[in-house]
Every structure is written in structure tokens, then in C-alpha cells.
N, CA and C of each residue as an Amber inpcrd file, in Angstrom:
protein
   621
 237.0940000 -82.6510000-103.3970000 236.3410000 -83.8650000-103.0470000
 234.7100000 -83.5240000-103.0090000 234.1380000 -82.1240000-103.2810000
 233.1720000 -81.9650000-103.3560000 232.2730000 -81.4290000-102.0450000
 233.0860000 -81.4550000-100.9880000 232.7020000 -81.0090000 -99.6500000
 232.2150000 -79.4340000 -99.6270000 231.3720000 -79.1800000 -99.0540000
 230.8560000 -77.6790000 -98.7190000 231.2370000 -77.4020000 -97.4250000
 232.0990000 -76.3010000 -97.2690000 232.2420000 -75.7510000 -95.9640000
 231.5300000 -74.3470000 -95.7450000 231.0430000 -74.2840000 -94.4910000
 230.4030000 -73.0320000 -93.9970000 230.6890000 -72.7190000 -92.6620000
 230.7340000 -71.5180000 -92.3250000 231.0930000 -70.9470000 -90.7840000
 229.9080000 -69.9480000 -90.5060000 229.6920000 -69.7290000 -89.1410000
 228.7930000 -68.6310000 -88.8430000 229.6710000 -67.7870000 -87.5810000
 230.8410000 -67.7870000 -87.8980000 231.5960000 -66.8120000 -86.8740000
 231.8800000 -67.6340000 -85.5450000 231.1680000 -68.4500000 -84.9450000
 231.5980000 -69.2310000 -84.0560000 231.7480000 -70.8260000 -84.1220000
 231.5360000 -71.1030000 -85.1760000 231.4900000 -72.5940000 -85.6040000
 231.9260000 -72.8190000 -86.8920000 232.2170000 -74.0320000 -87.4630000
 232.3370000 -74.4740000 -88.8530000 231.4950000 -75.6330000 -88.9440000
 230.9840000 -75.8520000 -90.1820000 230.3400000 -77.1620000 -90.6370000
 230.8520000 -77.5580000 -91.8940000 230.7220000 -78.9020000 -92.3400000
 230.8450000 -79.5150000 -93.4720000 229.8930000 -80.2800000 -94.0700000
 229.4790000 -80.0280000 -95.2040000 228.3330000 -80.7400000 -95.8500000
 229.2700000 -81.8270000 -97.0050000 228.9130000 -82.9340000 -96.9500000
 229.5510000 -83.9600000 -98.0180000 228.5980000 -84.0460000 -99.0040000
 229.1010000 -84.7810000-100.1250000 228.3070000 -84.7420000-101.5680000
 227.1480000 -85.8320000-101.1810000 227.2100000 -86.4580000-100.3200000
 225.9220000 -87.3010000-100.0110000 224.8350000 -86.5680000 -99.0160000
 225.2320000 -85.1790000 -98.5300000 224.3660000 -84.7340000 -97.8530000
 224.8160000 -84.7270000 -96.3040000 225.6520000 -85.4120000 -95.7230000
 226.2510000 -85.6640000 -94.4730000 226.6990000 -84.2880000 -93.9980000
 226.2930000 -84.0830000 -92.8280000 226.6060000 -82.8160000 -92.1940000
 227.3210000 -83.1370000 -90.9260000 228.5280000 -82.5000000 -90.8080000
 229.2530000 -82.5130000 -89.4170000 229.8870000 -81.0540000 -89.1700000
 230.1940000 -81.0760000 -87.7850000 230.7550000 -79.7560000 -87.2900000
 232.3640000 -80.1590000 -86.9940000 233.1410000 -79.8900000 -87.6080000
 234.7400000 -80.3900000 -87.4820000 235.3390000 -79.5680000 -86.3120000
 234.9310000 -78.2080000 -86.2420000 235.5500000 -77.4440000 -84.9790000
 234.2660000 -76.1770000 -84.4840000 234.5190000 -75.9330000 -83.0990000
 233.7210000 -74.6020000 -83.0150000 234.5680000 -73.9380000 -81.7930000
 233.8600000 -72.9000000 -81.4230000 234.8110000 -71.9340000 -80.6620000
 235.4790000 -72.3980000 -79.3750000 234.8440000 -73.1080000 -78.6330000
 235.0400000 -73.7160000 -77.4410000 236.2150000 -74.6640000 -77.6220000
 236.4860000 -74.9490000 -78.7800000 237.6770000 -76.0600000 -78.9960000
 239.0490000 -75.6570000 -79.2100000 239.9350000 -76.2050000 -78.5990000
 241.2260000 -75.8840000 -78.7510000 241.7750000 -75.4650000 -80.1320000
 242.5210000 -74.5010000 -80.4340000 242.8760000 -74.2310000 -81.7480000
 241.8410000 -73.6090000 -82.5480000 240.8310000 -73.0820000 -82.1780000
 239.8190000 -72.3500000 -83.1710000 240.2880000 -71.1870000 -83.5860000
 240.3710000 -71.0060000 -84.7040000 241.1980000 -69.9460000 -85.3170000
 240.3550000 -68.2580000 -85.1110000 239.1920000 -68.2620000 -84.2110000
 238.6050000 -66.9960000 -83.7590000 237.4950000 -66.5470000 -84.9440000
 236.8330000 -65.4880000 -84.4990000 235.6460000 -65.4340000 -85.3140000
 235.7430000 -65.1340000 -86.7240000 235.1340000 -66.0720000 -87.3430000
 235.3560000 -66.1800000 -88.7880000 234.5940000 -65.2810000 -89.7010000
 235.0930000 -64.8190000 -90.7190000 234.1410000 -63.8490000 -91.7440000
 234.0770000 -64.8970000 -93.1330000 235.1750000 -65.4900000 -93.3950000
 235.1120000 -66.0180000 -94.6920000 235.6710000 -67.3180000 -94.6940000
 235.1610000 -68.3470000 -95.4640000 235.9750000 -69.7390000 -95.4360000
 235.6450000 -70.2100000 -96.8180000 236.7990000 -71.0000000 -97.1120000
 237.0920000 -71.7740000 -98.5130000 237.8990000 -72.9470000 -98.1710000
 237.4530000 -73.8460000 -99.1850000 238.1140000 -75.1100000 -99.2090000
 239.8040000 -74.9280000 -99.5640000 240.4170000 -75.7480000 -98.6490000
 242.0260000 -75.5140000 -98.9160000 242.5000000 -76.9380000 -99.3030000
 243.8480000 -77.1180000 -99.1180000 244.2050000 -78.4760000 -99.4740000
 243.7210000 -79.7130000 -98.5830000 243.6130000 -80.7940000 -98.8710000
 242.8840000 -81.9220000 -98.3970000 243.0510000 -81.8980000 -96.7330000
 241.9050000 -81.8700000 -96.2100000 241.6750000 -81.8840000 -94.8270000
 241.9750000 -80.4340000 -94.0030000 241.8550000 -79.3890000 -95.0480000
 241.9850000 -78.0320000 -94.5210000 240.9460000 -76.9930000 -94.8890000
 241.1040000 -75.7440000 -94.4650000 240.1840000 -74.8710000 -95.0250000
 241.0620000 -73.4860000 -94.6490000 240.7030000 -72.5550000 -95.7940000
 241.2230000 -71.1350000 -95.3080000 240.0840000 -70.2680000 -94.9960000
 240.3530000 -69.5970000 -93.8960000 239.6940000 -68.5500000 -93.3500000
 240.3240000 -67.1970000 -93.2660000 239.3040000 -66.0840000 -93.2100000
 239.5550000 -64.8540000 -92.7360000 238.8790000 -64.6350000 -91.2920000
 239.5190000 -63.7300000 -90.4840000 238.8580000 -63.3590000 -89.3000000
 238.6160000 -62.0630000 -89.0200000 237.9760000 -61.7310000 -87.8790000
 237.8450000 -60.3760000 -87.5880000 238.9950000 -59.5370000 -86.9710000
 239.8820000 -60.6300000 -86.8680000 241.1710000 -59.9030000 -86.3040000
 242.2350000 -59.5480000 -87.3920000 241.5120000 -59.7280000 -88.8180000
 242.3760000 -59.3920000 -89.7300000 243.5120000 -60.2740000 -90.4310000
 243.1300000 -61.3020000 -90.0450000 244.1790000 -62.6100000 -90.2210000
 243.5700000 -63.4570000 -91.6670000 244.3490000 -63.9540000 -92.0600000
 244.2720000 -64.7640000 -93.3080000 244.9610000 -66.4210000 -92.8060000
 244.0210000 -67.1430000 -92.4040000 244.7420000 -68.5480000 -91.9960000
 244.6070000 -69.8370000 -92.8330000 245.2390000 -70.7860000 -92.5930000
 245.0080000 -72.1040000 -93.0890000 244.8970000 -72.8690000 -91.9440000
 243.7330000 -73.5150000 -91.6920000 243.3010000 -74.2740000 -90.6490000
 243.2730000 -76.0420000 -90.8720000 244.1410000 -76.6420000 -90.3520000
 244.0670000 -78.1300000 -90.4930000 243.3270000 -78.6620000 -89.5830000
 242.1030000 -79.5890000 -90.1010000 241.3760000 -80.4200000 -89.1750000
 241.9280000 -81.3960000 -88.3470000 242.8510000 -82.0390000 -88.7410000
 243.7760000 -83.3230000 -88.1080000 244.5220000 -82.5490000 -87.0150000
 245.1510000 -81.4340000 -86.9330000 246.2850000 -81.2500000 -86.0290000
 245.3800000 -80.0750000 -85.2070000 244.3370000 -79.4280000 -85.4820000
 243.5900000 -78.3070000 -85.0260000 244.4930000 -76.9250000 -84.7460000
 245.5360000 -76.9250000 -85.7890000 246.5170000 -75.9410000 -85.7230000
 246.0570000 -75.0570000 -86.7960000 245.8970000 -73.6260000 -86.3000000
 245.7950000 -72.4850000 -87.3760000 247.0710000 -72.0630000 -88.0270000
 247.6590000 -72.1510000 -89.1720000 248.6590000 -71.4230000 -89.7770000
 248.1660000 -70.0750000 -90.1690000 248.9040000 -69.1730000 -89.5390000
 248.8090000 -67.6560000 -90.1490000 249.3530000 -67.4900000 -91.0610000
 248.8290000 -66.9820000 -92.4410000 249.5430000 -66.5740000 -93.6010000
 249.8130000 -65.2850000 -93.6270000 248.9600000 -64.4220000 -93.0560000
 249.1440000 -62.7300000 -92.9340000 248.0760000 -62.2850000 -91.9670000
 248.4390000 -61.2570000 -91.4700000 247.8360000 -60.5840000 -90.3850000
 247.8700000 -59.0960000 -90.5080000 246.8540000 -58.4790000 -89.3920000
 246.9890000 -56.9540000 -89.5200000 246.3140000 -56.4390000 -90.7780000
 245.3930000 -57.1240000 -91.3560000 244.6660000 -56.3810000 -92.7330000
 243.4640000 -55.8260000 -91.9600000 242.7790000 -55.0580000 -92.7770000
 241.6350000 -54.1740000 -92.5000000 240.4540000 -54.7300000 -92.8540000
 239.5600000 -55.2970000 -91.9900000 238.0720000 -55.8160000 -92.2200000
 238.0160000 -56.7060000 -93.3500000 238.5480000 -57.8250000 -93.2590000
 238.4270000 -58.9310000 -94.1870000 237.1860000 -59.5670000 -94.3210000
 236.8640000 -59.9220000 -95.5950000 235.4360000 -60.5980000 -95.8480000
 235.8910000 -62.0830000 -96.3290000 235.1970000 -62.2400000 -97.6370000
 235.4570000 -63.7930000 -98.2650000 236.8210000 -63.7020000 -99.1640000
 236.9070000 -65.0420000 -99.3610000 238.2700000 -65.5290000-100.0960000
 237.7820000 -66.5810000-100.8710000 238.8450000 -66.8980000-102.0720000
 238.8430000 -67.9640000-102.7920000 240.1160000 -68.5540000-103.1490000
 240.2250000 -70.0140000-103.1590000 241.4060000 -70.1210000-103.6090000
 241.8820000 -70.3940000-105.0330000 242.9170000 -70.2200000-105.2870000
 243.6630000 -70.2770000-106.9400000 244.4010000 -71.5240000-107.1940000
 244.3600000 -71.6780000-108.4140000 244.9480000 -73.1320000-108.9010000
 246.4700000 -72.9440000-108.5180000 247.2060000 -71.9830000-108.2460000
 248.6780000 -72.0680000-108.0190000 248.6870000 -72.3300000-106.4600000
 247.7410000 -72.4960000-105.7950000 247.9330000 -72.6270000-104.1880000
 247.8560000 -71.4020000-103.4840000 247.4460000 -70.2650000-103.8660000
 247.2150000 -68.9520000-103.3130000 245.8310000 -68.7410000-102.9700000
 245.4520000 -67.6230000-102.4200000 244.1000000 -67.4540000-102.1590000
 244.0020000 -65.9490000-102.3310000 242.5870000 -65.7920000-102.8200000
 242.3600000 -64.3290000-103.0910000 241.4770000 -63.6180000-102.1640000
 241.7720000 -62.7910000-101.4970000 241.0410000 -62.0120000-100.2940000
 240.3960000 -60.5840000-100.3640000 239.0980000 -60.4270000-100.1020000
 238.7300000 -59.1110000-100.0940000 239.0120000 -58.2580000 -98.7800000
 239.7260000 -57.3340000 -99.0430000 239.9240000 -56.4150000 -97.5640000
 238.9140000 -55.2600000 -97.8160000 237.7480000 -55.4980000 -97.2830000
 236.6980000 -54.4310000 -97.2510000 237.1600000 -52.9830000 -96.6360000
 237.5810000 -53.0590000 -95.7740000 238.4110000 -51.8990000 -94.9660000
 239.2710000 -50.9490000 -95.8980000 239.9430000 -51.7630000 -96.8390000
 241.0960000 -50.8320000 -97.7110000 240.3360000 -50.5740000 -98.9300000
 239.4480000 -51.5020000 -99.2750000 238.9450000 -51.3510000-100.6760000
 239.8080000 -52.0810000-101.5470000 240.3990000 -53.0880000-101.2470000
 241.6440000 -53.9290000-102.0750000 240.9970000 -55.4680000-102.0850000
 241.5210000 -55.8380000-103.4540000 241.5060000 -57.3720000-103.5270000
 242.9710000 -57.9510000-103.5890000 243.1830000 -58.7960000-102.6050000
 244.7770000 -59.1290000-102.3480000 244.8470000 -60.6390000-102.8680000
 245.9180000 -61.0430000-103.0910000 246.5850000 -62.2950000-103.2070000
 247.3980000 -62.8430000-102.4760000 247.2910000 -63.9240000-101.4350000
 247.9840000 -64.1300000-100.4870000 248.5810000 -65.6080000-100.7710000
 249.7100000 -65.6360000-101.0300000 250.4450000 -67.0810000-101.1470000
 250.6780000 -67.9440000 -99.6460000 251.1310000 -69.1910000-100.2840000
 251.1240000 -69.9010000 -98.9150000 252.4370000 -69.6090000 -98.0510000
 253.1810000 -68.8240000 -98.4990000 254.3100000 -68.3770000 -97.5690000
 254.1690000 -67.0690000 -96.9220000 253.0880000 -66.7100000 -97.2930000
 252.7410000 -65.1140000 -96.6170000 252.8310000 -63.6910000 -97.4820000
 253.2730000 -64.0790000 -98.7580000 253.4450000 -62.7980000 -99.6350000
 252.0450000 -62.4040000-100.0620000 252.1050000 -61.0850000 -99.8540000
 250.7370000 -60.3300000-100.2470000 250.9350000 -59.4940000-101.7200000
 250.1040000 -59.6780000-102.6220000 250.1630000 -58.8860000-103.8580000
 248.7360000 -58.2980000-103.8740000 248.7230000 -57.0090000-104.3280000
 247.5250000 -56.2970000-104.2620000 247.0710000 -56.1670000-105.9230000
 245.8290000 -56.9680000-105.9590000 245.0930000 -57.2870000-107.5890000
 244.4680000 -55.8550000-107.9510000 243.7370000 -55.1560000-107.1200000
 242.8210000 -54.1590000-107.4100000 242.6530000 -53.0960000-106.1120000
 242.6060000 -51.9520000-106.2300000 242.3290000 -51.0070000-105.3050000
 241.0600000 -50.2890000-105.8400000 240.6390000 -49.3350000-104.5540000
 239.8970000 -48.3020000-104.7560000 238.2430000 -49.0050000-105.1200000
 238.0060000 -50.2790000-104.5570000 236.7690000 -50.9720000-104.7620000
 235.8350000 -50.6180000-103.5840000 234.4730000 -50.8740000-103.7600000
 233.6120000 -50.5120000-102.8680000 233.3520000 -51.2800000-101.6270000
 234.2680000 -51.2290000-100.6960000 233.9490000 -52.2150000 -99.6450000
 233.9290000 -53.7300000-100.1450000 234.8170000 -54.4050000-101.0490000
 234.4720000 -55.4480000-101.5320000 234.4350000 -56.6590000-100.5980000
 233.6110000 -57.7940000-101.2250000 233.2120000 -58.5460000-100.1530000
 233.1920000 -59.9050000-100.5420000 232.3820000 -60.0780000-101.9240000
 232.6620000 -61.5770000-102.3580000 233.6360000 -61.9340000-103.3490000
 234.0840000 -62.8760000-103.3730000 235.2630000 -63.2950000-104.3450000
 235.2280000 -64.4670000-105.0470000 235.2850000 -64.5980000-106.3450000
 235.3580000 -65.8340000-107.2640000 236.6580000 -65.8800000-108.0310000
 237.1080000 -67.1710000-108.3820000 238.4860000 -67.1090000-109.0830000
 237.9990000 -67.9300000-110.4800000 238.2600000 -67.5930000-111.4660000
 238.0090000 -68.3610000-112.7080000 239.2570000 -69.3730000-113.0240000
 239.0880000 -70.3150000-113.8440000 240.1250000 -71.2130000-114.4970000
 241.2250000 -70.4170000-114.9240000 240.8210000 -69.1940000-115.6240000
 242.2770000 -68.8320000-116.4090000 242.8060000 -67.8020000-115.2660000
 242.1280000 -67.8640000-113.8180000 243.2570000 -66.9620000-112.9980000
 242.5350000 -65.4490000-112.6910000 241.6480000 -65.2200000-113.5580000
 241.1110000 -63.8520000-113.5090000 240.0340000 -64.0640000-112.0910000
 239.7060000 -62.7030000-111.6720000 238.9430000 -62.7210000-110.4800000
 237.4870000 -61.9920000-110.6160000 236.6730000 -62.3460000-109.8920000
 235.3280000 -61.3020000-109.7580000 235.2170000 -61.2660000-108.2720000
 234.8160000 -60.0570000-108.1390000 234.5950000 -59.3260000-106.8490000
 233.3740000 -58.5270000-106.7230000 232.3610000 -58.4030000-105.6700000
 231.2410000 -57.9840000-105.3150000 231.7250000 -56.6350000-104.4880000
 231.1960000 -55.3380000-104.9100000 231.4800000 -54.2950000-104.3220000
 229.8790000 -53.9220000-103.8700000 229.6200000 -53.9760000-102.6380000
 228.3690000 -53.5730000-101.9280000 228.2220000 -52.0690000-102.0720000
 229.3950000 -51.5130000-101.8270000 228.9600000 -49.7760000-101.5530000
 228.8010000 -49.1600000-102.8100000 229.2910000 -50.0170000-104.0160000
 228.9960000 -49.2930000-105.4370000 228.1790000 -50.1080000-106.0640000
 227.2590000 -51.2060000-105.4430000 226.3420000 -51.8710000-105.9770000
 226.6610000 -52.6630000-107.3770000 227.7640000 -53.0870000-107.4820000
 228.4630000 -54.0810000-108.7120000 229.2290000 -54.9920000-108.5720000
 229.6360000 -55.8340000-109.6240000 230.4880000 -56.9890000-109.5660000
 231.3580000 -56.5370000-110.6270000 232.6130000 -56.3890000-110.2360000
 233.7810000 -56.2550000-111.1840000 234.5030000 -57.3820000-111.3540000
 235.2800000 -57.4580000-112.6580000 236.0800000 -58.3680000-113.0040000
 237.6540000 -57.8070000-113.2420000 238.6810000 -58.5750000-112.3620000
 239.9020000 -58.1680000-112.1360000 240.8430000 -58.9840000-113.1490000
 241.2960000 -58.4640000-113.9800000 242.3810000 -59.4570000-114.9270000
 243.2830000 -58.6160000-115.3440000 244.3910000 -58.2600000-114.5710000
 245.1800000 -56.9730000-115.2990000 244.8980000 -55.7370000-114.5630000
 243.7130000 -55.2490000-115.3410000 242.8470000 -54.0950000-114.7220000
 241.6380000 -54.4510000-114.1280000 240.7500000 -53.4560000-113.8850000
 239.4140000 -53.8640000-113.3790000 238.3520000 -53.3290000-114.1600000
 237.4000000 -54.0760000-114.5920000 236.2240000 -53.4840000-115.1190000
 234.9910000 -54.0430000-114.5820000 233.8690000 -53.2840000-114.7940000
 232.4170000 -53.6290000-114.1880000 231.8350000 -54.5970000-115.0290000
 231.5680000 -55.8730000-114.4700000 230.9430000 -56.6300000-115.1500000
 229.3170000 -56.4500000-114.8120000 228.6630000 -56.3790000-113.7090000
 227.3620000 -56.2020000-113.3410000 227.2010000 -54.9090000-112.3750000
 226.3130000 -54.2220000-112.9280000 225.8590000 -52.7160000-112.1720000
 224.1580000 -52.6970000-111.6950000 223.9570000 -51.8670000-111.0080000
 222.8640000 -51.5430000-110.7690000 222.2840000 -52.5790000-109.7430000
 223.0030000 -53.0570000-108.8560000 222.7920000 -53.8780000-107.9430000
 222.2580000 -53.1920000-106.3840000 221.6730000 -53.9320000-105.5650000
 221.3800000 -53.2280000-104.0830000 222.8130000 -53.4440000-103.2430000
 222.9010000 -54.7170000-103.0500000 224.2290000 -54.7450000-101.8030000
 224.6710000 -56.3940000-102.3930000 225.4760000 -56.5670000-103.3570000
 225.9880000 -57.8890000-104.0490000 226.8310000 -58.1680000-102.7500000
 226.8910000 -59.2660000-102.5300000 227.4950000 -60.2350000-101.5660000
 228.2730000 -61.2720000-102.0870000 227.8850000 -62.4180000-101.8530000
 228.6120000 -63.9960000-102.0660000 228.6310000 -63.9970000-103.5550000
 229.8880000 -64.7190000-104.2160000 229.8660000 -64.9970000-105.5340000
 229.9750000 -66.3590000-105.7470000 229.8160000 -66.9130000-107.0200000
 229.9980000 -68.1800000-107.1530000 230.1450000 -68.5790000-108.7060000
 231.0140000 -69.3000000-108.9650000 230.8560000 -69.8470000-110.7000000
 230.6150000 -70.8180000-110.8950000 229.2310000 -71.0430000-111.8170000
 228.8490000 -72.2220000-112.4620000 228.6980000 -72.4330000-113.6910000
 229.7540000 -73.3000000-114.3000000 229.8680000 -73.0770000-115.7750000
 230.1010000 -71.9070000-116.5080000 229.6160000 -71.1680000-117.2610000
 229.7950000 -69.8910000-117.6590000 228.8690000 -68.6640000-117.1630000
 228.2170000 -69.1580000-115.9700000 227.4120000 -68.2400000-115.2730000
 228.0120000 -67.8260000-113.8910000 228.1380000 -66.4310000-113.8060000
 228.4190000 -66.0430000-112.3800000 227.3400000 -65.8390000-111.2730000
 227.0050000 -66.3980000-110.3190000 226.1300000 -66.1460000-109.5380000
 226.1530000 -65.2840000-108.3970000 225.1700000 -64.3550000-108.0910000
 225.4500000 -63.2070000-106.9140000 224.2520000 -63.2870000-106.0670000
 224.7160000 -63.1100000-104.9480000 223.7840000 -62.9180000-103.9250000
 223.8510000 -61.4740000-103.5210000 222.4980000 -60.7540000-103.8730000
 222.2190000 -59.5520000-103.3920000 221.4080000 -59.4400000-102.2140000
 222.0420000 -59.1550000-101.1570000 221.3650000 -59.2410000 -99.8600000
 220.5010000 -58.0550000 -99.8710000 220.7660000 -57.0980000-100.3960000
 219.8380000 -55.7780000-100.5670000 218.2930000 -56.2280000-101.1120000
 218.4270000 -56.6520000-102.1920000 217.1560000 -57.1700000-102.8870000
 216.5690000 -58.5660000-102.5250000 217.4790000 -59.1940000-101.6270000
 217.4300000 -60.5020000-101.1910000 216.9460000 -61.6110000-102.5390000
 217.9880000 -61.5620000-103.3910000 217.9290000 -62.3290000-104.5750000
 219.0700000 -62.8300000-104.8900000 218.9990000 -64.0470000-105.6790000
 219.7340000 -64.8770000-106.2870000 219.8230000 -64.6430000-107.7370000
 220.8650000 -63.9130000-108.2650000 221.0540000 -63.5060000-109.5690000
 222.0300000 -64.2690000-110.5710000 221.8890000 -64.8890000-111.7010000
 222.7810000 -65.2280000-112.5050000 223.2920000 -64.5530000-113.7570000
 224.1910000 -64.3430000-113.9510000 224.7700000 -63.4930000-115.0850000
 225.5990000 -64.1650000-116.0050000 225.1780000 -64.2680000-117.2580000
 225.8200000 -65.2140000-118.2950000 227.0380000 -64.3810000-118.7460000
 228.4590000 -65.0370000-118.6020000 229.5260000 -64.5340000-118.8250000
 229.6750000 -64.3680000-120.5150000 229.0450000 -65.2010000-121.1430000
 229.1050000 -65.5190000-122.4070000 227.9790000 -64.3240000-123.0600000
 226.6660000 -64.8010000-122.8390000 225.7960000 -63.8530000-123.4890000
 225.4370000 -62.4090000-122.7200000 226.0930000 -62.4500000-121.3920000
 226.0540000 -61.1340000-120.6060000 224.2160000 -60.9880000-120.3460000
 223.3810000 -62.0310000-120.3500000 222.1320000 -61.8880000-120.2200000
 221.9420000 -62.2240000-118.5460000 221.1490000 -61.5990000-117.8660000
 221.1440000 -61.7750000-116.4380000 219.6730000 -62.0650000-116.1340000
 219.7670000 -63.1150000-115.1490000 218.3200000 -63.4690000-114.6780000
 218.3500000 -63.6890000-113.3050000 216.8910000 -63.3630000-112.4070000
 216.6970000 -63.6040000-111.1800000 216.4990000 -65.3220000-111.0160000
 217.2050000 -65.9170000-110.1670000 216.6540000 -67.4570000-110.1730000
 216.2060000 -67.6640000-108.7750000 216.2760000 -66.7660000-107.8800000
 215.6260000 -67.1690000-106.4770000 215.3180000 -65.5230000-106.1390000
 214.1560000 -65.4490000-105.2180000 214.0330000 -64.2390000-104.5500000
 213.5260000 -64.4300000-103.2830000 213.3860000 -63.1980000-102.6170000
 212.9580000 -63.5860000-101.1060000 213.6830000 -64.5350000-100.0370000
 214.8610000 -64.1820000-100.4750000 216.1010000 -65.0780000 -99.6670000
 215.7870000 -64.3750000 -98.3040000 216.3590000 -65.2020000 -97.2410000
 216.2160000 -64.7230000 -95.9310000 217.6720000 -64.2580000 -95.4600000
 217.7870000 -63.4020000 -96.0540000 219.4150000 -62.5770000 -95.6760000
 219.1920000 -61.0820000 -95.8360000 220.1280000 -60.2730000 -95.0450000
 220.0120000 -58.9650000 -95.2710000 219.1640000 -58.4160000 -94.1870000
 219.2350000 -57.0250000 -94.2010000 218.4740000 -56.2480000 -93.0990000
 216.8780000 -56.2560000 -93.2310000 215.9400000 -56.1320000 -92.4750000
 214.6850000 -56.2120000 -92.4850000 214.3290000 -54.7890000 -93.1980000
 212.9820000 -54.8250000 -93.6770000 212.4190000 -53.5670000 -94.4730000
 212.6060000 -52.4340000 -93.3540000 213.2300000 -51.2300000 -93.5950000
 213.0260000 -50.1230000 -92.7330000 214.2140000 -50.1120000 -91.6500000
 215.1810000 -51.1680000 -91.7380000 216.1300000 -51.2000000 -90.9260000
 217.8070000 -50.7460000 -91.4390000 218.3160000 -50.0900000 -91.1550000
 219.5380000 -49.7470000 -91.5780000 220.7070000 -50.6250000 -90.8540000
 221.4260000 -51.5820000 -91.3640000 222.2900000 -52.4320000 -90.9330000
 223.6260000 -51.2380000 -90.6090000 224.2920000 -51.7620000 -89.3880000
 225.3860000 -51.0660000 -88.8190000 226.5890000 -52.2190000 -88.6300000
 227.7310000 -51.9870000 -89.1860000 228.8330000 -52.6650000 -89.2980000
 229.2900000 -52.7520000 -87.8480000 229.4150000 -54.2660000 -87.4530000
 230.2440000 -54.3840000 -85.9390000 231.7410000 -54.7290000 -86.2800000
 232.6110000 -54.0190000 -86.2380000 233.8770000 -54.4230000 -86.7800000
 234.4280000 -55.5640000 -85.8450000 234.0570000 -55.7210000 -84.8790000
 234.7180000 -57.1920000 -83.9820000 233.9150000 -58.2280000 -84.4080000
 232.8060000 -58.2980000 -85.3320000 232.1390000 -59.5120000 -85.8160000
 231.9450000 -59.6180000 -87.0440000
């Protein structure tokens, strides 16, 4: 329905197409799924989330009941739903891209990735994944191929028409890469993300 969901770990917000902002749930409320790392729209009235506890959940706003799809994974980040009702998840700690079905089955789509973080799923079912440790974005479709390289620390991904949008937290830029022409351009710079100059970020595993 065009609603955008976001989470800062301790709470969720939703933004409707007309710009209305609401906070459907937060840490102190019953059924809150835990410290959230990734969030994506699910079936009507629900979202998929990944948590610092290594869980992939389906959270229903009406019942406030999180349904655990899979648990005990290692350092999960972003995720994206597929057209067949599954969700693709970046497992940074194991360097893997996973596909998790609604009944909890897990398939490995790619291995040996550089701490994968951002995920986007195309209409044809293929996936794009950012690899901050290798400074690149890869395309996963049966095998794995490098799509964009030479980045600082690519994180979030999004698809808009034939363009792949990449947030590079290292260079603090939003980059658009044309999937057709392979041309690349920076469409925003100086973004308020990533570490300050001279600061080396340290991963906090519980957050």
C-alpha cells in the first residue's frame, strides 16, 4: 500500500503515502520483537524484522505477536521480501545470503560474502547484496557476480526502475547505478550517516 517502515532498534515507525507518521510499537510494549536491525514490509498489517538475537521474525501489528521464522543465526542485517512469500536475509557474521520461507526453511543463496548488509530483490527473483568489507555490491542469480566495486562501505540498497540505489556510509553518498547502461552517478552527498572523520567504528554485537 506504499507504506514505508523504519526501525531504530528500540521502536518502529510507519510513514503512509500522504506523509502521516505513526509509531505502531516500541520496546516497552508487550510483544515487541527485541532490538531490531532490519525491517521490511510483510503481508498486510505486518513486517519482517531481523534482531540482534539472530532471529528472523514476522511481526503482526494487530495481535502484537512476533512469529519466529528462524533463530540462532549469526549477525543479521537487512532483509527483503520475495514475490513467493519468502524473505532474503543478509547474515553478516557468516558471510551468507539466505532465503527464509514462511515455514522456516532456510536456503543459502550465496557464501563467502564480505559481511553482507543491504539486500534488494528484483522482479525476476535475483538479488543484490552490499558487501561493506569488500567495498562492492554483488548480483546473486544462481551464481554471484560483482556489479559495483570501489565503494567505501556500501550498506542499504533499493531498486527504482532500472536503477540500483546504494547508500555508501563510508563516503556518505547515495549512489545510483543503472542496471541497463552500467553508468553510475552520485545523487546525494554529505549524508548524516557513518562514523565521523578520524573515528573507526567498532561493531557492538548486541546492538
